[in-house]
């Protein structure tokens, strides 16, 4: 259910004294999409420093605005949303996850401008030794920076025929030795790993990784329906960028997408840029897996930059009209190579082109991806005292037995006491203003 409105009488004198900003006349989008209506557009939120201190409905906010130092912002009938979370992001601003600490601030700055408060750093396929070096460096970032909620190894356990923008020479099967090396290098910070289910040893690897608290994603795969279903039965719980780098849907060969549809614990990633997946297919996916779509960017270094030549791992990429493609040996462009998408644009398209409600789109960019990694609202939000807040088994203190997507109801990410990570959106879903607690 939606967060109960807070009556003016519940606002204490201490809140009055420390209120810094109030946003009113804006619908708060952190409840159940089924409960949202335009009548809720008179809700308000009060912020002090890094924390949401009050919220309510009606004109109770006026009691908090008594001081001339309080900034009062008219939401003009727009939306207040929790800031976005991206669980599949390779880079931005000319920097990549593989750049480690040197590139992190650049990556975060670009994505924060477009509404993303936290992300999982995604690494393209590499040799096992090379990937382990990247994960070891990334683990320090997870522990040091609350904006990094974990690491994602997209490979090298991928199918050669569906490699996309991954170097063919480093692809390999998930041997027990390779799996253990990756787990050791990540040191409890590996949030997600993408595996092709049909590779030798894949099911055993899935069992080992999930037992270590890692969410296993099926992707870059030639798996048929039965192989994909077996992977989901073994514990895989995410489908990496649906439709891309996998067999499609055929009436006699249903493939991994319909296997994910029938495995209700599976979250389905969607690169909603209109290029990787066009709108009619995205609309079909929404009907197939309602409430289980996680919007992702799959953003590479060119995100936030001009067209030109870039690198994705060891592979050259050319960006033309904001679409990234591999450069082939003869200098021509080939397969799509990541994206230059931002979460703000993905959410806007989800509403204007895919037919999601504003509340549904915001959850697909926040609560659904958080739960895909086993994160609760409180764990993922992090502390407001500047500490890293890492505890428990895995990234950001997540539980090994995190909730299945959509099964335990929505969480109020903008409840009083939660970090002030919020966005003010206009009616067209464009971002008017951002607030971040860190």
XYZ file of N, CA and C in Angstrom, residues 159-416:
774
model
N 28.409 -17.535 -24.580
C 28.376 -18.339 -25.800
C 29.044 -17.598 -26.951
N 29.999 -18.229 -27.643
C 30.673 -17.558 -28.760
C 29.722 -17.045 -29.835
N 28.651 -17.772 -30.095
C 27.732 -17.362 -31.163
C 26.840 -16.197 -30.748
N 26.808 -15.873 -29.462
C 25.994 -14.762 -28.971
C 26.857 -13.825 -28.113
N 28.097 -13.651 -28.545
C 29.055 -12.891 -27.727
C 28.792 -11.405 -27.747
N 28.080 -10.885 -28.767
C 27.870 -9.449 -28.838
C 29.198 -8.718 -28.836
N 29.354 -7.721 -27.953
C 30.574 -6.912 -27.894
C 31.533 -7.445 -26.839
N 31.785 -8.749 -26.878
C 32.754 -9.377 -25.986
C 33.810 -10.073 -26.832
N 35.059 -9.967 -26.436
C 36.160 -10.536 -27.206
C 36.076 -12.061 -27.207
N 36.022 -12.651 -28.411
C 35.827 -14.100 -28.532
C 36.960 -14.884 -27.885
N 38.188 -14.350 -27.933
C 39.339 -15.126 -27.483
C 39.390 -15.320 -25.975
N 38.606 -14.570 -25.211
C 38.652 -14.735 -23.751
C 37.468 -15.540 -23.215
N 36.528 -15.879 -24.065
C 35.352 -16.612 -23.601
C 35.746 -18.030 -23.207
N 35.138 -18.514 -22.143
C 35.522 -19.819 -21.610
C 34.353 -20.423 -20.841
N 34.481 -21.706 -20.522
C 33.455 -22.387 -19.725
C 33.693 -22.102 -18.242
N 32.629 -22.147 -17.444
C 32.744 -21.856 -15.999
C 33.268 -23.044 -15.214
N 34.562 -23.254 -15.252
C 35.162 -24.344 -14.482
C 35.110 -24.012 -12.996
N 35.128 -25.020 -12.144
C 35.149 -24.740 -10.697
C 36.310 -23.840 -10.293
N 37.479 -24.016 -10.903
C 38.637 -23.202 -10.560
C 38.399 -21.740 -10.919
N 37.806 -21.503 -12.099
C 37.534 -20.130 -12.523
C 36.504 -19.471 -11.617
N 35.470 -20.217 -11.264
C 34.433 -19.676 -10.387
C 35.014 -19.303 -9.030
N 35.817 -20.159 -8.462
C 36.403 -19.874 -7.149
C 37.342 -18.678 -7.213
N 38.073 -18.543 -8.299
C 38.979 -17.405 -8.435
C 38.200 -16.096 -8.478
N 37.090 -16.094 -9.189
C 36.259 -14.892 -9.294
C 35.647 -14.539 -7.941
N 35.140 -15.524 -7.244
C 34.562 -15.268 -5.926
C 35.614 -14.722 -4.957
N 36.785 -15.271 -5.017
C 37.846 -14.812 -4.109
C 38.258 -13.381 -4.437
N 38.366 -13.071 -5.715
C 38.787 -11.728 -6.112
C 37.760 -10.675 -5.718
N 36.483 -10.998 -5.875
C 35.428 -10.036 -5.553
C 35.215 -9.892 -4.058
N 35.578 -10.907 -3.293
C 35.574 -10.824 -1.832
C 34.235 -10.352 -1.273
N 33.161 -10.997 -1.721
C 31.842 -10.695 -1.183
C 31.130 -9.530 -1.831
N 31.703 -8.926 -2.879
C 31.085 -7.752 -3.508
C 30.476 -8.061 -4.876
N 30.572 -9.309 -5.326
C 30.003 -9.674 -6.624
C 28.492 -9.778 -6.492
N 27.791 -8.835 -7.094
C 26.338 -8.810 -7.003
C 25.689 -9.697 -8.045
N 26.297 -9.781 -9.228
C 25.663 -10.461 -10.353
C 26.736 -10.973 -11.301
N 26.475 -12.114 -11.923
C 27.350 -12.629 -12.969
C 26.494 -13.209 -14.074
N 26.852 -12.924 -15.313
C 26.100 -13.417 -16.463
C 26.761 -14.673 -17.003
N 25.936 -15.701 -17.233
C 26.417 -17.010 -17.687
C 25.515 -17.523 -18.798
N 26.099 -18.199 -19.788
C 25.330 -18.932 -20.803
C 25.028 -20.321 -20.255
N 23.742 -20.640 -20.158
C 23.323 -21.853 -19.434
C 23.773 -23.138 -20.096
N 24.043 -23.108 -21.398
C 24.335 -24.337 -22.129
C 25.810 -24.740 -22.059
N 26.659 -23.900 -21.483
C 28.086 -24.205 -21.414
C 28.357 -25.370 -20.459
N 29.394 -26.162 -20.721
C 29.744 -27.251 -19.790
C 30.005 -26.697 -18.386
N 29.396 -27.314 -17.402
C 29.593 -26.911 -16.014
C 28.749 -25.740 -15.559
N 27.863 -25.237 -16.436
C 27.098 -24.026 -16.087
C 26.175 -24.256 -14.900
N 25.475 -25.371 -14.867
C 24.521 -25.589 -13.777
C 25.237 -25.734 -12.439
N 26.379 -26.404 -12.434
C 27.155 -26.510 -11.198
C 27.659 -25.126 -10.775
N 28.076 -24.325 -11.745
C 28.552 -22.971 -11.425
C 27.432 -22.122 -10.846
N 26.237 -22.257 -11.409
C 25.094 -21.502 -10.889
C 24.834 -21.872 -9.436
N 24.869 -23.153 -9.148
C 24.628 -23.595 -7.771
C 25.688 -23.048 -6.828
N 26.945 -23.068 -7.242
C 28.020 -22.578 -6.374
C 27.912 -21.068 -6.168
N 27.652 -20.338 -7.237
C 27.581 -18.880 -7.142
C 26.394 -18.433 -6.292
N 25.250 -19.052 -6.492
C 24.084 -18.660 -5.700
C 24.278 -19.008 -4.231
N 24.986 -20.093 -3.961
C 25.257 -20.445 -2.558
C 26.159 -19.406 -1.892
N 26.912 -18.664 -2.709
C 27.783 -17.607 -2.194
C 27.071 -16.258 -2.148
N 25.781 -16.243 -2.460
C 25.016 -15.003 -2.393
C 25.053 -14.168 -3.652
N 25.582 -14.723 -4.742
C 25.657 -13.994 -6.012
C 24.398 -14.269 -6.817
N 23.822 -13.215 -7.397
C 22.696 -13.388 -8.306
C 23.238 -13.772 -9.676
N 22.772 -14.889 -10.214
C 23.233 -15.366 -11.515
C 22.220 -14.966 -12.581
N 22.739 -14.359 -13.646
C 21.915 -13.939 -14.774
C 22.197 -14.835 -15.967
N 21.157 -15.159 -16.701
C 21.294 -15.917 -17.933
C 21.382 -14.923 -19.086
N 22.455 -15.013 -19.875
C 22.591 -14.072 -20.978
C 23.732 -14.409 -21.898
N 23.794 -13.714 -23.050
C 24.778 -14.015 -24.090
C 24.814 -15.528 -24.282
N 23.657 -16.060 -24.604
C 23.447 -17.499 -24.538
C 22.735 -18.029 -25.772
N 23.073 -19.273 -26.140
C 22.369 -19.989 -27.199
C 21.338 -20.947 -26.606
N 21.068 -20.830 -25.318
C 20.193 -21.783 -24.625
C 18.802 -21.827 -25.243
N 18.277 -23.046 -25.345
C 16.880 -23.189 -25.738
C 15.997 -23.095 -24.494
N 14.713 -23.304 -24.679
C 13.775 -23.154 -23.558
C 14.125 -24.088 -22.406
N 14.384 -25.362 -22.723
C 14.640 -26.333 -21.657
C 15.929 -26.016 -20.911
N 16.965 -25.620 -21.644
C 18.229 -25.280 -20.982
C 18.088 -24.041 -20.108
N 17.345 -23.055 -20.592
C 17.124 -21.859 -19.792
C 16.303 -22.181 -18.549
N 15.254 -23.002 -18.727
C 14.427 -23.385 -17.583
C 15.252 -24.127 -16.537
N 16.166 -24.983 -16.997
C 17.024 -25.714 -16.056
C 17.923 -24.748 -15.285
N 18.420 -23.718 -15.971
C 19.262 -22.733 -15.287
C 18.464 -21.977 -14.232
N 17.233 -21.612 -14.551
C 16.400 -20.910 -13.572
C 16.042 -21.834 -12.418
N 15.809 -23.101 -12.714
C 15.541 -24.064 -11.642
C 16.768 -24.237 -10.740
N 17.955 -24.081 -11.321
C 19.195 -24.244 -10.551
C 19.517 -23.022 -9.704
N 18.790 -21.923 -9.920
C 18.999 -20.746 -9.087
C 19.243 -19.450 -9.823
N 19.453 -19.485 -11.143
C 19.594 -18.233 -11.887
C 18.312 -17.424 -11.728
N 18.442 -16.101 -11.564
C 17.259 -15.306 -11.220
C 17.147 -13.996 -11.997
N 17.984 -13.799 -13.007
C 17.939 -12.601 -13.838
C 18.121 -13.024 -15.289
N 17.442 -12.340 -16.206
C 17.677 -12.502 -17.636
C 18.371 -11.234 -18.119
N 19.617 -11.388 -18.593
C 20.420 -10.239 -19.017
C 19.872 -9.653 -20.308
N 19.652 -8.342 -20.319
C 19.099 -7.569 -21.452
C 18.274 -8.422 -22.428
N 17.022 -8.633 -22.037
C 16.091 -9.479 -22.781
C 16.077 -9.130 -24.265
N 15.995 -10.157 -25.092
C 15.982 -10.123 -26.556
C 17.378 -9.976 -27.145
N 18.300 -9.344 -26.429
C 19.631 -9.114 -26.977
C 20.578 -10.233 -26.593
N 21.336 -10.741 -27.576
C 22.337 -11.790 -27.371
C 21.707 -13.076 -26.843
N 20.593 -13.464 -27.441
C 19.921 -14.717 -27.090
C 18.921 -15.065 -28.186
N 18.502 -16.328 -28.281
C 17.442 -16.673 -29.233
C 16.158 -15.923 -28.896
N 15.418 -15.568 -29.925
C 14.148 -14.885 -29.721
C 13.016 -15.851 -29.437
N 11.794 -15.355 -29.541
C 10.596 -16.158 -29.290
C 10.079 -16.727 -30.614
N 9.954 -18.029 -30.673
C 9.404 -18.702 -31.847
C 8.349 -19.681 -31.357
N 7.320 -19.888 -32.152
C 6.206 -20.715 -31.662
C 6.580 -22.180 -31.488
N 7.668 -22.631 -32.095
C 8.134 -23.999 -31.840
C 9.465 -24.029 -31.092
N 10.017 -22.865 -30.841
C 11.273 -22.757 -30.088
C 11.168 -21.537 -29.178
N 10.468 -21.684 -28.053
C 10.132 -20.519 -27.228
C 11.315 -19.784 -26.632
N 12.426 -20.481 -26.393
C 13.651 -19.812 -25.976
C 13.661 -19.305 -24.547
N 14.744 -18.587 -24.188
C 14.950 -18.174 -22.789
C 13.972 -17.104 -22.307
N 13.420 -16.296 -23.198
C 12.509 -15.242 -22.747
C 11.246 -15.854 -22.156
N 10.679 -16.842 -22.833
C 9.472 -17.473 -22.286
C 9.807 -18.380 -21.104
N 11.015 -18.896 -21.055
C 11.422 -19.627 -19.849
C 11.460 -18.682 -18.657
N 11.944 -17.464 -18.870
C 11.956 -16.472 -17.797
C 10.543 -16.062 -17.417
N 9.688 -15.991 -18.383
C 8.294 -15.617 -18.105
C 7.641 -16.625 -17.157
N 7.972 -17.898 -17.325
C 7.334 -18.940 -16.522
C 8.037 -19.169 -15.189
N 9.222 -18.639 -15.018
C 9.940 -18.727 -13.734
C 9.693 -17.424 -12.993
N 8.753 -17.419 -12.082
C 8.265 -16.167 -11.507
C 9.265 -15.467 -10.605
N 10.355 -16.121 -10.252
C 11.374 -15.467 -9.430
C 12.382 -14.692 -10.267
N 12.243 -14.727 -11.576
C 13.246 -14.141 -12.467
C 12.907 -12.691 -12.788
N 13.894 -11.823 -12.636
C 13.804 -10.429 -13.058
C 14.363 -10.315 -14.469
N 13.699 -9.522 -15.303
C 14.060 -9.417 -16.720
C 14.609 -8.023 -17.006
N 15.873 -7.951 -17.403
C 16.476 -6.665 -17.748
C 15.987 -6.184 -19.110
N 15.846 -4.866 -19.241
C 15.427 -4.267 -20.510
C 16.258 -3.014 -20.769
N 16.945 -2.984 -21.923
C 17.615 -1.770 -22.392
C 16.584 -0.993 -23.210
N 15.950 -0.031 -22.579
C 14.788 0.621 -23.180
C 15.189 1.907 -23.914
N 16.015 1.726 -24.952
C 16.462 2.888 -25.722
C 15.827 2.969 -27.101
N 14.929 2.045 -27.424
C 14.298 2.045 -28.735
C 15.189 1.504 -29.831
N 16.421 1.130 -29.510
C 17.358 0.565 -30.477
C 17.597 -0.907 -30.160
N 18.026 -1.190 -28.936
C 18.224 -2.583 -28.540
C 16.916 -3.371 -28.582
N 15.853 -2.738 -28.146
C 14.518 -3.345 -28.168
C 13.542 -2.261 -28.618
N 12.852 -2.492 -29.729
C 11.911 -1.481 -30.209
C 10.629 -1.535 -29.396
N 9.857 -0.468 -29.468
C 8.711 -0.296 -28.568
C 7.698 -1.440 -28.609
N 7.288 -1.962 -29.786
C 6.305 -3.057 -29.753
C 6.805 -4.279 -28.987
N 8.097 -4.605 -29.129
C 8.636 -5.745 -28.385
C 8.698 -5.437 -26.899
N 9.046 -4.209 -26.543
C 9.076 -3.827 -25.128
C 7.674 -3.888 -24.526
N 6.680 -3.469 -25.302
C 5.294 -3.544 -24.798
C 4.880 -5.000 -24.582
N 5.283 -5.893 -25.490
C 4.981 -7.310 -25.306
C 5.656 -7.844 -24.050
N 6.906 -7.443 -23.837
C 7.625 -7.914 -22.648
C 6.921 -7.466 -21.379
N 6.435 -6.254 -21.376
C 5.705 -5.756 -20.209
C 4.484 -6.629 -19.916
N 3.808 -7.068 -20.954
C 2.641 -7.937 -20.754
C 3.058 -9.328 -20.289
N 4.215 -9.796 -20.748
C 4.668 -11.135 -20.386
C 5.119 -11.230 -18.933
N 5.819 -10.202 -18.450
C 6.409 -10.267 -17.100
C 6.042 -9.006 -16.313
N 4.773 -8.763 -16.067
C 4.389 -7.526 -15.359
C 5.035 -7.443 -13.979
N 5.594 -6.275 -13.688
C 6.215 -6.056 -12.389
C 7.580 -6.672 -12.220
N 8.111 -7.310 -13.273
C 9.412 -7.980 -13.161
C 10.457 -7.402 -14.102
N 10.174 -6.292 -14.748
C 11.149 -5.659 -15.627
C 12.041 -4.724 -14.827
N 13.351 -4.897 -14.989
C 14.332 -3.967 -14.429
C 14.922 -3.167 -15.578
N 14.650 -1.872 -15.607
C 15.261 -1.019 -16.610
C 16.750 -0.892 -16.316
N 17.565 -1.068 -17.335
C 19.009 -0.921 -17.201
C 19.506 -0.033 -18.342
N 20.751 0.451 -18.222
C 21.309 1.227 -19.323
C 22.266 0.419 -20.184
N 23.029 -0.522 -19.598
C 24.130 -1.174 -20.311
C 25.062 -0.101 -20.888
N 25.134 1.040 -20.192
C 25.853 2.197 -20.705
C 27.353 1.935 -20.760
N 27.982 2.377 -21.872
C 29.432 2.268 -22.005
C 30.060 3.649 -21.907
N 31.370 3.721 -22.119
C 32.128 4.947 -21.860
C 31.607 6.145 -22.634
N 30.996 5.935 -23.796
C 30.537 7.048 -24.636
C 29.299 7.748 -24.091
N 28.678 7.192 -23.069
C 27.479 7.816 -22.499
C 27.805 9.207 -21.966
N 26.997 10.184 -22.371
C 27.238 11.558 -21.967
C 28.293 12.259 -22.795
N 28.766 11.599 -23.838
C 29.810 12.149 -24.691
C 29.267 12.344 -26.114
N 30.064 12.947 -26.959
C 29.680 13.142 -28.355
C 29.944 11.877 -29.160
N 29.406 11.815 -30.378
C 29.715 10.712 -31.278
C 31.220 10.639 -31.513
N 31.695 9.430 -31.801
C 33.125 9.270 -32.060
C 33.561 7.851 -31.799
N 34.873 7.653 -31.666
C 35.452 6.336 -31.467
C 35.826 6.125 -29.997
N 35.485 4.946 -29.480
C 35.712 4.607 -28.077
C 36.173 3.159 -27.989
N 36.419 2.701 -26.773
C 36.761 1.310 -26.529
C 35.761 0.708 -25.552
N 35.408 -0.536 -25.781
C 34.620 -1.322 -24.833
C 35.448 -2.549 -24.505
N 36.082 -2.547 -23.338
C 37.065 -3.578 -23.053
C 38.216 -3.439 -24.032
N 38.504 -4.517 -24.776
C 39.589 -4.491 -25.756
C 39.097 -4.223 -27.173
N 37.806 -3.938 -27.330
C 37.215 -3.824 -28.661
C 36.923 -2.371 -29.033
N 37.252 -1.982 -30.271
C 36.943 -0.624 -30.721
C 35.458 -0.466 -31.036
N 34.939 0.701 -30.686
C 33.516 0.989 -30.858
C 33.379 2.355 -31.520
N 32.422 2.459 -32.424
C 32.117 3.753 -33.024
C 30.682 4.140 -32.668
N 30.519 5.360 -32.210
C 29.207 5.880 -31.855
C 28.757 6.860 -32.933
N 27.630 6.566 -33.548
C 27.033 7.429 -34.560
C 25.568 7.624 -34.211
N 25.147 8.875 -34.150
C 23.764 9.192 -33.748
C 23.432 8.546 -32.412
N 24.393 8.541 -31.509
C 24.276 8.022 -30.133
C 24.114 6.510 -30.063
N 24.307 5.800 -31.173
C 24.234 4.337 -31.181
C 25.650 3.782 -31.291
N 26.022 2.926 -30.330
C 27.371 2.359 -30.280
C 27.403 1.018 -31.013
N 28.378 0.872 -31.930
C 28.559 -0.385 -32.652
C 30.036 -0.731 -32.741
N 30.318 -2.036 -32.767
C 31.691 -2.493 -32.916
C 32.246 -2.061 -34.265
N 33.537 -1.775 -34.289
C 34.239 -1.494 -35.540
C 34.889 -2.791 -36.009
N 34.554 -3.230 -37.218
C 35.075 -4.490 -37.743
C 36.475 -4.286 -38.325
N 37.085 -5.390 -38.751
C 38.460 -5.343 -39.252
C 38.611 -4.445 -40.471
N 37.559 -4.328 -41.291
C 37.651 -3.486 -42.490
C 37.250 -2.035 -42.235
N 36.994 -1.701 -40.956
C 36.660 -0.331 -40.609
C 35.183 -0.008 -40.611
N 34.356 -0.940 -41.046
C 32.911 -0.722 -41.013
C 32.362 -1.033 -39.630
N 31.107 -0.639 -39.377
C 30.513 -0.911 -38.072
C 29.710 -2.195 -38.115
N 29.683 -2.881 -36.965
C 29.004 -4.160 -36.885
C 27.956 -4.193 -35.789
N 28.096 -5.143 -34.872
C 27.078 -5.391 -33.857
C 26.966 -4.232 -32.870
N 25.767 -4.070 -32.304
C 25.550 -3.101 -31.243
C 26.491 -3.416 -30.080
N 27.084 -2.374 -29.507
C 28.077 -2.550 -28.435
C 27.694 -1.693 -27.242
N 26.930 -2.256 -26.331
C 26.478 -1.461 -25.198
C 25.564 -0.344 -25.673
N 25.404 0.672 -24.833
C 24.505 1.765 -25.195
C 25.053 3.085 -24.668
N 24.392 4.163 -25.041
C 24.660 5.481 -24.463
C 23.424 5.967 -23.710
N 22.613 5.025 -23.279
C 21.352 5.314 -22.600
C 21.592 5.807 -21.178
N 20.702 6.648 -20.682
C 20.652 7.020 -19.273
C 19.351 6.512 -18.683
N 19.310 6.360 -17.359
C 18.087 5.877 -16.727
C 16.941 6.866 -16.885
N 17.252 8.164 -16.873
C 16.193 9.137 -17.062
C 15.477 8.945 -18.380
N 16.241 8.686 -19.447
C 15.644 8.465 -20.760
C 14.914 7.127 -20.807
N 15.475 6.094 -20.153
C 14.811 4.789 -20.122
C 13.449 4.883 -19.445
N 13.372 5.632 -18.350
C 12.103 5.794 -17.635
C 11.114 6.594 -18.470
N 11.596 7.660 -19.092
C 10.695 8.469 -19.931
C 10.102 7.624 -21.053
N 10.927 6.841 -21.724
C 10.431 5.986 -22.805
C 9.482 4.904 -22.284
N 9.741 4.428 -21.067
C 8.857 3.402 -20.500
C 7.430 3.905 -20.396
N 7.275 5.194 -20.103
C 5.939 5.783 -19.989
C 5.392 6.168 -21.356
N 6.190 6.872 -22.156
C 5.676 7.439 -23.406
C 5.572 6.427 -24.534
N 6.401 5.357 -24.516
C 6.419 4.410 -25.622
C 5.994 2.997 -25.249
N 6.312 2.578 -24.020
C 6.024 1.198 -23.620
C 4.665 1.074 -22.947
N 4.141 2.186 -22.436
C 2.813 2.158 -21.829
C 2.799 1.897 -20.350
N 3.962 1.956 -19.693
C 3.976 1.831 -18.240
C 3.377 3.087 -17.616
N 2.747 2.932 -16.460
C 2.334 4.098 -15.692
C 3.580 4.747 -15.104
N 3.516 6.033 -14.722
C 4.675 6.644 -14.076
C 5.167 5.853 -12.869
N 4.253 5.367 -12.054
C 4.646 4.607 -10.866
C 5.313 3.293 -11.253
N 4.780 2.613 -12.261
C 5.351 1.347 -12.718
C 6.760 1.558 -13.278
N 6.936 2.618 -14.045
C 8.248 2.893 -14.637
C 9.282 3.209 -13.561
N 8.885 3.984 -12.563
C 9.804 4.335 -11.482
C 10.203 3.088 -10.698
N 9.267 2.189 -10.455
C 9.626 0.953 -9.756
C 10.559 0.088 -10.598
N 10.372 0.095 -11.926
C 11.260 -0.665 -12.803
C 12.673 -0.092 -12.814
N 12.810 1.147 -12.363
C 14.122 1.798 -12.294
C 14.636 1.904 -10.872
N 14.001 1.225 -9.936
C 14.424 1.332 -8.549
C 14.178 0.075 -7.752
N 12.939 -0.097 -7.321
C 12.640 -1.200 -6.420
C 12.838 -2.567 -7.073
N 12.447 -2.717 -8.332
C 12.603 -4.021 -8.993
C 14.076 -4.406 -9.144
N 14.936 -3.528 -9.682
C 16.353 -3.919 -9.756
C 16.998 -4.127 -8.391
N 16.604 -3.347 -7.386
C 17.149 -3.578 -6.044
C 16.820 -4.982 -5.570
N 15.589 -5.374 -5.728
C 15.187 -6.708 -5.275
C 15.824 -7.802 -6.109
N 16.134 -7.507 -7.370
C 16.816 -8.501 -8.192
C 18.164 -8.878 -7.596
N 18.795 -7.936 -6.903
C 20.073 -8.203 -6.250
C 19.901 -8.599 -4.789
N 18.643 -8.773 -4.355
C 18.403 -9.178 -2.979
C 18.526 -8.055 -1.988
N 18.429 -6.813 -2.448
C 18.552 -5.658 -1.569
C 17.188 -5.200 -1.090
N 17.092 -4.870 0.195
C 15.895 -4.232 0.713
C 16.057 -2.727 0.590
N 14.982 -2.002 0.790
C 15.030 -0.549 0.657
C 16.048 0.058 1.611
N 16.033 -0.367 2.870
C 16.938 0.217 3.856
C 18.388 -0.120 3.595
N 18.659 -1.371 3.195
C 20.033 -1.760 2.919
C 20.586 -1.017 1.718
N 19.783 -0.900 0.674
C 20.258 -0.287 -0.558
C 20.408 1.211 -0.428
N 19.584 1.823 0.411
C 19.646 3.275 0.540
C 20.924 3.717 1.209
N 21.460 2.879 2.086
C 22.699 3.238 2.763
C 22.456 4.208 3.896
N 23.450 4.450 4.707
C 23.315 5.344 5.853
C 23.360 6.791 5.425
N 22.957 7.682 6.306
C 23.036 9.108 6.016
C 24.139 9.786 6.818
N 25.061 8.987 7.376
C 26.143 9.568 8.163
C 27.479 9.547 7.449
N 27.447 9.163 6.138
C 28.669 9.164 5.348
C 29.456 7.874 5.420
N 29.015 6.904 6.236
C 29.725 5.636 6.299
C 29.283 4.739 5.170
N 30.084 3.730 4.865
C 29.787 2.873 3.715
C 28.601 1.973 3.979
N 28.407 1.537 5.223
C 27.220 0.766 5.552
C 27.220 -0.641 5.020
N 28.380 -1.254 4.765
C 28.426 -2.604 4.243
C 28.384 -3.603 5.395
N 27.502 -4.573 5.273
C 27.422 -5.610 6.287
C 26.778 -6.828 5.673
N 26.801 -7.941 6.373
C 26.089 -9.113 5.912
C 26.824 -9.848 4.810
N 26.073 -10.635 4.027
C 26.641 -11.513 3.021
C 26.502 -10.900 1.641
N 27.520 -10.221 1.173
C 27.480 -9.697 -0.177
C 27.329 -8.209 -0.205
N 27.145 -7.654 -1.433
C 27.156 -6.207 -1.592
C 26.063 -5.515 -0.822
N 26.396 -4.385 -0.235
C 25.442 -3.516 0.444
C 24.645 -4.236 1.513
N 25.217 -5.301 2.078
C 24.560 -5.990 3.174
C 23.363 -6.810 2.769
N 23.307 -7.268 1.522
C 22.130 -8.012 1.103
C 22.136 -9.412 1.696
N 20.959 -9.972 1.793
C 20.810 -11.328 2.298
C 21.015 -12.327 1.177
N 21.496 -13.509 1.502
C 21.612 -14.551 0.490
C 20.247 -14.990 -0.001
N 19.233 -14.805 0.799
C 17.886 -15.222 0.426
C 17.011 -14.003 0.228
N 17.431 -13.131 -0.672
C 16.683 -11.908 -0.945
C 15.322 -12.220 -1.509
N 14.379 -11.287 -1.420
C 13.021 -11.528 -1.850
C 12.916 -11.686 -3.342
N 12.004 -12.535 -3.773
C 11.710 -12.649 -5.192
C 11.024 -11.377 -5.654
N 11.259 -10.965 -6.892
C 10.695 -9.702 -7.350
C 9.181 -9.720 -7.308
N 8.622 -8.672 -6.719
C 7.179 -8.508 -6.757
C 6.412 -9.324 -5.751
N 7.091 -10.113 -4.908
C 6.368 -11.030 -4.040
C 6.119 -10.509 -2.638
N 6.770 -9.410 -2.241
C 6.619 -8.967 -0.865
C 6.124 -7.533 -0.770
N 5.507 -7.050 -1.822
C 4.919 -5.724 -1.780
C 5.940 -4.630 -1.936
N 5.490 -3.423 -2.262
C 6.401 -2.310 -2.460
C 6.944 -1.782 -1.142
N 8.079 -1.115 -1.219
C 8.671 -0.483 -0.053
C 8.711 1.017 -0.280
N 8.494 1.777 0.784
C 8.468 3.234 0.673
C 9.888 3.761 0.774
N 10.535 3.969 -0.375
C 11.906 4.443 -0.398
C 12.023 5.898 0.039
N 10.888 6.608 0.082
C 10.898 8.008 0.492
C 10.150 8.219 1.797
N 10.157 7.215 2.666
C 9.523 7.347 3.974
C 10.367 8.245 4.872
N 9.744 8.915 5.875
C 10.529 9.686 6.844
C 11.625 8.828 7.461
